[in-house]
Amino acid sequence: MMPVPITDSVGYEGTVDEPQWAELVAAAGGNAYGVLGASDWKVTAGVGDRVARIAPGAGFGHGVLDRTTEDALLPSLTAPASGSVWHLIVAHRDWQGNVSSFDSIEGSATAQIPTRDETPGTVDDQPLALVRVQAGQSQIVEYRDLRLWGGDGGAYAVDELALQYANRVGTRIRIGDIAWERTIDAFGSAQWVSHDVGDTGWVNDLSINVNSAWSLSSTRFRRSQGRVRGRAVVQRVTGAPSMNSAGSFTTGNILRLPVGWRSNVTETPTMRGVESAVPYFPSMDQEGLVTLGQGVPNNPLSSGGRYIIDFDHPVD
């Protein structure tokens, strides 16, 4: 398979005038790589045997801005005899010949970025997507979008695989509601740290799964700045869970929170009766299962009683 040349490139020696330089610097800023528009250089399936289609648009890498005005097609990506293989679709830049092109690099059966050219000023590959080719299939069967969009103060991506190549210390990338920052740990090693920057607003989530001995009256949950705060009002509908003389419940799964509301560590929500205000002390594991634990001796839960469970825990 031959590379597909890009004919409009600025940033190579002797190719930049003042307006082009202004556009390039504004687009790239402190970002090593990026594309300009939401659909620029998006990789999808093309017509034909294992064809990767690269949409028109503009992208930049290490001081070179390239622009295309029509689809670029990379045909006949190599298929394995059995199983599947991932190919990396790239924008290849060659400073020796002052040319840019689209190309593919065959990887392995694992969805990861393979070895690529990484010598800016000589030859360098800008990752655009990983595409999976399956033995016996004529179409590409899976895509992982690796594009970055640069802006003032950071970049945006849609797949965490982009962290494999945009990994300079100090890099900040937002992917969905998670902000990633490349830092240095106490031992001098580079590492990614993340935090939740999304805000769900207050949600009445009646999809929460409750034990058959309980009913769910109402909920109010919110995930913001890496924490979940919420309340569930539940009612005991059949019998009363048994309590020993020390005040510990011997049975009592209450409910399970969905993934978006769970903590990454074991937590202790607070619980009290609506009418009695007697406190109880359930626990919640990392799978979101809320279980009765300790209560107040001689104050068991009653059949038909209503109870408030309050949550305030991290989700990072």
Short mmCIF file of C-alpha atoms in Angstrom, two decimals:
data_model
loop_
_atom_site.label_atom_id
_atom_site.label_comp_id
_atom_site.label_asym_id
_atom_site.label_seq_id
_atom_site.Cartn_x
_atom_site.Cartn_y
_atom_site.Cartn_z
CA MET A 1 0.00 0.00 0.00
CA MET A 2 1.33 3.42 -1.01
CA PRO A 3 1.07 6.49 1.25
CA VAL A 4 -1.43 9.17 0.19
CA PRO A 5 0.34 12.51 -0.30
CA ILE A 6 -0.89 15.76 1.27
CA THR A 7 -0.31 18.64 -1.14
CA ASP A 8 -1.04 21.66 1.11
CA SER A 9 1.55 21.90 3.90
CA VAL A 10 3.07 24.88 5.67
CA GLY A 11 5.84 24.82 8.24
CA TYR A 12 8.59 23.15 6.26
CA GLU A 13 11.60 25.25 5.34
CA GLY A 14 10.67 27.97 2.87
CA THR A 15 6.92 27.29 2.97
CA VAL A 16 5.56 29.77 5.53
CA ASP A 17 4.43 33.35 5.00
CA GLU A 18 3.20 35.66 7.77
CA PRO A 19 -0.55 34.81 7.63
CA GLN A 20 0.24 31.10 7.56
CA TRP A 21 2.60 31.44 10.51
CA ALA A 22 -0.08 33.29 12.49
CA GLU A 23 -2.61 30.53 11.78
CA LEU A 24 -0.16 27.76 12.64
CA VAL A 25 0.92 29.28 15.96
CA ALA A 26 -2.68 30.00 16.99
CA ALA A 27 -3.79 26.45 16.13
CA ALA A 28 -0.91 24.56 17.70
CA GLY A 29 0.01 26.75 20.67
CA GLY A 30 1.81 24.44 23.07
CA ASN A 31 0.33 21.26 21.58
CA ALA A 32 2.55 18.84 19.69
CA TYR A 33 -0.35 17.45 17.62
CA GLY A 34 -3.95 18.23 16.80
CA VAL A 35 -6.69 18.68 14.24
CA LEU A 36 -8.69 21.87 13.77
CA GLY A 37 -12.35 20.93 13.30
CA ALA A 38 -14.60 18.36 14.95
CA SER A 39 -14.73 16.20 11.80
CA ASP A 40 -11.25 16.99 10.44
CA TRP A 41 -9.27 13.88 9.53
CA LYS A 42 -11.82 11.56 11.12
CA VAL A 43 -11.13 7.96 10.09
CA THR A 44 -14.05 5.79 8.98
CA ALA A 45 -14.67 2.90 6.57
CA GLY A 46 -14.21 3.57 2.88
CA VAL A 47 -15.68 1.73 -0.09
CA GLY A 48 -13.60 -1.29 -1.08
CA ASP A 49 -11.55 -4.03 0.50
CA ARG A 50 -10.33 -2.99 4.00
CA VAL A 51 -10.24 0.71 3.08
CA ALA A 52 -9.67 3.39 5.70
CA ARG A 53 -11.23 6.75 4.75
CA ILE A 54 -9.73 9.95 6.17
CA ALA A 55 -12.11 12.90 6.02
CA PRO A 56 -10.89 16.26 4.67
CA GLY A 57 -9.72 18.94 7.06
CA ALA A 58 -6.59 20.26 8.69
CA GLY A 59 -4.12 18.98 11.25
CA PHE A 60 -0.79 19.97 12.70
CA GLY A 61 2.25 18.34 14.20
CA HIS A 62 5.51 19.82 15.47
CA GLY A 63 5.30 23.07 13.55
CA VAL A 64 3.76 21.82 10.30
CA LEU A 65 0.13 22.55 9.37
CA ASP A 66 -1.41 20.33 6.67
CA ARG A 67 -4.72 20.78 4.91
CA THR A 68 -6.76 18.44 2.71
CA THR A 69 -9.94 19.22 0.77
CA GLU A 70 -11.20 15.74 -0.13
CA ASP A 71 -11.31 12.23 1.27
CA ALA A 72 -8.03 10.33 1.46
CA LEU A 73 -8.28 6.56 1.04
CA LEU A 74 -5.84 3.99 2.39
CA PRO A 75 -6.85 0.69 0.69
CA SER A 76 -6.09 -2.95 1.34
CA LEU A 77 -4.90 -2.80 4.95
CA THR A 78 -3.16 -6.09 5.66
CA ALA A 79 -5.40 -8.79 7.14
CA PRO A 80 -4.01 -11.62 9.28
CA ALA A 81 -4.45 -15.28 8.41
CA SER A 82 -6.45 -15.68 11.61
CA GLY A 83 -7.69 -13.45 14.40
CA SER A 84 -7.33 -9.71 13.98
CA VAL A 85 -4.70 -6.98 13.81
CA TRP A 86 -4.76 -3.27 14.60
CA HIS A 87 -3.36 -0.71 12.17
CA LEU A 88 -2.32 2.78 13.20
CA ILE A 89 -3.46 5.47 10.75
CA VAL A 90 -1.07 8.43 10.80
CA ALA A 91 -0.18 11.72 9.22
CA HIS A 92 3.47 11.18 8.29
CA ARG A 93 5.76 14.23 8.05
CA ASP A 94 9.17 14.15 6.36
CA TRP A 95 11.35 17.21 6.85
CA GLN A 96 14.04 15.81 4.53
CA GLY A 97 11.69 15.93 1.57
CA ASN A 98 9.39 18.66 2.97
CA VAL A 99 6.35 16.44 2.37
CA SER A 100 3.43 15.11 4.39
CA SER A 101 1.28 12.06 3.70
CA PHE A 102 -1.29 9.72 5.21
CA ASP A 103 -0.07 6.21 5.93
CA SER A 104 -0.71 3.13 8.07
CA ILE A 105 1.48 1.13 10.42
CA GLU A 106 0.64 -2.49 11.14
CA GLY A 107 0.53 -3.28 14.84
CA SER A 108 -0.55 -6.34 16.80
CA ALA A 109 -3.70 -8.02 18.06
CA THR A 110 -3.72 -5.60 21.02
CA ALA A 111 -5.29 -2.14 20.78
CA GLN A 112 -2.17 -0.10 21.44
CA ILE A 113 -0.03 2.35 19.51
CA PRO A 114 2.80 0.48 17.74
CA THR A 115 6.32 1.74 17.12
CA ARG A 116 6.20 4.82 14.86
CA ASP A 117 8.53 7.56 13.64
CA GLU A 118 9.11 10.04 16.47
CA THR A 119 11.91 12.36 15.34
CA PRO A 120 10.39 15.81 14.74
CA GLY A 121 12.48 17.75 12.24
CA THR A 122 13.41 14.53 10.48
CA VAL A 123 10.43 12.14 10.25
CA ASP A 124 7.44 11.96 12.57
CA ASP A 125 4.01 10.24 12.66
CA GLN A 126 0.89 11.89 14.08
CA PRO A 127 -1.56 9.19 15.28
CA LEU A 128 -5.11 9.64 13.99
CA ALA A 129 -6.82 6.31 14.67
CA LEU A 130 -6.37 2.65 15.41
CA VAL A 131 -8.43 0.41 13.11
CA ARG A 132 -8.95 -3.33 13.53
CA VAL A 133 -8.90 -5.71 10.57
CA GLN A 134 -10.38 -9.18 11.05
CA ALA A 135 -9.33 -12.29 9.13
CA GLY A 136 -11.90 -13.09 6.46
CA GLN A 137 -13.63 -9.70 6.71
CA SER A 138 -13.57 -7.17 3.86
CA GLN A 139 -14.46 -4.19 6.04
CA ILE A 140 -12.62 -2.64 8.97
CA VAL A 141 -14.47 -3.94 12.04
CA GLU A 142 -13.49 -1.46 14.79
CA TYR A 143 -12.12 2.07 15.18
CA ARG A 144 -10.42 3.91 18.04
CA ASP A 145 -10.27 7.67 17.49
CA LEU A 146 -6.87 9.07 18.56
CA ARG A 147 -7.26 12.65 17.36
CA LEU A 148 -6.51 15.62 19.61
CA TRP A 149 -7.98 19.10 19.51
CA GLY A 150 -5.76 21.87 20.88
CA GLY A 151 -6.99 24.99 22.62
CA ASP A 152 -5.96 27.69 25.06
CA GLY A 153 -4.77 25.90 28.17
CA GLY A 154 -5.10 22.29 27.10
CA ALA A 155 -6.35 19.70 24.64
CA TYR A 156 -9.39 17.47 24.13
CA ALA A 157 -9.56 13.81 23.06
CA VAL A 158 -12.24 11.13 22.85
CA ASP A 159 -10.28 7.95 23.69
CA GLU A 160 -7.86 7.28 26.55
CA LEU A 161 -5.52 5.55 24.08
CA ALA A 162 -4.49 9.09 23.06
CA LEU A 163 -2.67 9.30 26.39
CA GLN A 164 -0.16 6.78 25.01
CA TYR A 165 1.34 9.32 22.63
CA ALA A 166 0.40 12.78 23.97
CA ASN A 167 2.51 12.17 27.05
CA ARG A 168 4.87 15.10 27.55
CA VAL A 169 5.12 16.21 31.20
CA GLY A 170 2.74 19.14 31.72
CA THR A 171 0.23 17.92 29.13
CA ARG A 172 -3.42 18.46 30.06
CA ILE A 173 -6.13 16.55 28.18
CA ARG A 174 -9.84 16.30 28.84
CA ILE A 175 -11.59 13.09 27.78
CA GLY A 176 -15.31 13.16 28.48
CA ASP A 177 -15.77 14.35 32.07
CA ILE A 178 -12.24 13.36 33.13
CA ALA A 179 -9.31 15.79 33.07
CA TRP A 180 -5.87 14.16 32.75
CA GLU A 181 -2.56 15.81 33.62
CA ARG A 182 0.93 14.45 33.00
CA THR A 183 2.95 15.04 36.18
CA ILE A 184 6.07 13.76 37.94
CA ASP A 185 5.72 11.60 41.06
CA ALA A 186 7.89 11.68 44.19
CA PHE A 187 10.37 9.29 42.58
CA GLY A 188 10.88 11.41 39.47
CA SER A 189 8.81 9.26 37.14
CA ALA A 190 6.21 10.66 34.77
CA GLN A 191 2.63 9.67 35.54
CA TRP A 192 -0.93 10.52 34.54
CA VAL A 193 -3.28 11.82 37.23
CA SER A 194 -6.97 12.43 36.66
CA HIS A 195 -9.98 14.08 38.23
CA ASP A 196 -13.65 14.36 37.41
CA VAL A 197 -14.62 17.79 36.07
CA GLY A 198 -18.18 16.96 35.03
CA ASP A 199 -21.37 17.93 36.80
CA THR A 200 -24.49 15.81 36.34
CA GLY A 201 -26.76 18.23 38.16
CA TRP A 202 -29.28 16.76 40.61
CA VAL A 203 -30.80 13.53 39.30
CA ASN A 204 -33.77 11.52 40.60
CA ASP A 205 -32.46 8.08 39.65
CA LEU A 206 -35.22 5.52 40.16
CA SER A 207 -33.25 2.92 38.20
CA ILE A 208 -31.30 2.05 41.36
CA ASN A 209 -31.62 -1.67 42.06
CA VAL A 210 -33.15 -2.42 45.50
CA ASN A 211 -33.48 -5.67 47.43
CA SER A 212 -36.94 -7.24 47.16
CA ALA A 213 -37.52 -6.59 50.88
CA TRP A 214 -37.26 -2.85 50.23
CA SER A 215 -38.91 -0.28 47.99
CA LEU A 216 -37.36 2.92 46.67
CA SER A 217 -39.41 6.06 47.36
CA SER A 218 -37.16 8.77 45.94
CA THR A 219 -33.54 9.61 45.20
CA ARG A 220 -31.47 12.72 44.64
CA PHE A 221 -27.90 12.29 43.35
CA ARG A 222 -25.25 14.57 41.88
CA ARG A 223 -21.70 13.87 40.65
CA SER A 224 -19.50 16.96 40.56
CA GLN A 225 -15.79 17.71 40.99
CA GLY A 226 -14.92 14.10 41.74
CA ARG A 227 -17.57 13.48 44.42
CA VAL A 228 -21.01 11.95 44.56
CA ARG A 229 -23.53 13.47 46.93
CA GLY A 230 -26.97 12.01 47.22
CA ARG A 231 -29.89 10.68 49.18
CA ALA A 232 -32.12 7.64 48.81
CA VAL A 233 -35.38 7.22 50.71
CA VAL A 234 -36.26 3.55 51.13
CA GLN A 235 -39.07 1.64 52.84
CA ARG A 236 -38.97 -1.81 54.40
CA VAL A 237 -41.85 -3.70 52.76
CA THR A 238 -41.50 -7.25 54.11
CA GLY A 239 -40.51 -8.17 57.65
CA ALA A 240 -37.69 -6.61 59.62
CA PRO A 241 -34.00 -7.56 59.42
CA SER A 242 -32.77 -9.34 62.54
CA MET A 243 -30.45 -7.58 64.99
CA ASN A 244 -28.31 -9.23 67.65
CA SER A 245 -27.89 -7.97 71.22
CA ALA A 246 -24.86 -5.87 70.25
CA GLY A 247 -26.89 -3.98 67.68
CA SER A 248 -25.40 -5.63 64.60
CA PHE A 249 -27.65 -6.71 61.75
CA THR A 250 -27.16 -10.30 60.66
CA THR A 251 -28.81 -9.82 57.27
CA GLY A 252 -29.56 -6.88 55.13
CA ASN A 253 -28.61 -5.96 51.57
CA ILE A 254 -30.55 -2.78 50.80
CA LEU A 255 -29.67 -1.52 47.33
CA ARG A 256 -26.94 -1.29 44.71
CA LEU A 257 -25.88 2.02 43.17
CA PRO A 258 -25.27 2.19 39.39
CA VAL A 259 -21.71 2.60 38.14
CA GLY A 260 -21.86 6.40 37.86
CA TRP A 261 -22.68 6.85 41.55
CA ARG A 262 -20.22 4.33 43.05
CA SER A 263 -17.03 4.97 44.99
CA ASN A 264 -13.65 3.41 44.26
CA VAL A 265 -13.22 2.47 47.95
CA THR A 266 -15.46 1.03 50.66
CA GLU A 267 -17.63 3.78 52.14
CA THR A 268 -19.93 4.25 55.14
CA PRO A 269 -23.10 6.14 54.21
CA THR A 270 -25.30 7.51 56.99
CA MET A 271 -28.79 6.17 57.55
CA ARG A 272 -31.64 7.22 59.84
CA GLY A 273 -35.31 6.59 60.27
CA VAL A 274 -37.67 9.15 58.79
CA GLU A 275 -40.01 9.06 61.80
CA SER A 276 -37.65 8.02 64.58
CA ALA A 277 -34.37 9.65 63.46
CA VAL A 278 -32.54 6.67 65.02
CA PRO A 279 -29.11 6.35 63.30
CA TYR A 280 -27.88 3.25 61.50
CA PHE A 281 -24.48 2.61 59.95
CA PRO A 282 -24.57 0.72 56.63
CA SER A 283 -21.54 0.09 54.42
CA MET A 284 -21.08 0.34 50.66
CA ASP A 285 -18.50 -1.68 48.72
CA GLN A 286 -16.79 -0.79 45.44
CA GLU A 287 -19.58 -2.52 43.51
CA GLY A 288 -22.10 -0.08 44.96
CA LEU A 289 -23.78 -2.64 47.26
CA VAL A 290 -25.21 -0.96 50.37
CA THR A 291 -25.54 -3.39 53.27
CA LEU A 292 -26.88 -2.99 56.80
CA GLY A 293 -24.11 -3.21 59.35
CA GLN A 294 -24.29 -1.67 62.79
CA GLY A 295 -27.37 -0.19 64.44
CA VAL A 296 -28.35 1.01 67.88
CA PRO A 297 -29.10 -1.86 70.31
CA ASN A 298 -32.81 -2.36 70.93
CA ASN A 299 -33.70 -0.18 67.94
CA PRO A 300 -34.26 -2.61 65.08
CA LEU A 301 -35.68 -1.59 61.74
CA SER A 302 -39.42 -2.01 61.49
CA SER A 303 -41.54 -3.52 58.77
CA GLY A 304 -43.08 -0.66 56.82
CA GLY A 305 -40.59 1.84 58.22
CA ARG A 306 -39.06 4.53 56.00
CA TYR A 307 -35.36 5.34 56.10
CA ILE A 308 -33.06 7.98 54.64
CA ILE A 309 -29.62 6.98 53.35
CA ASP A 310 -27.22 9.86 52.69
CA PHE A 311 -24.11 9.53 50.46
CA ASP A 312 -21.04 11.72 50.16
CA HIS A 313 -18.00 9.97 48.66
CA PRO A 314 -15.26 10.32 46.00
CA VAL A 315 -15.55 8.74 42.57
CA ASP A 316 -11.97 9.40 41.30
#
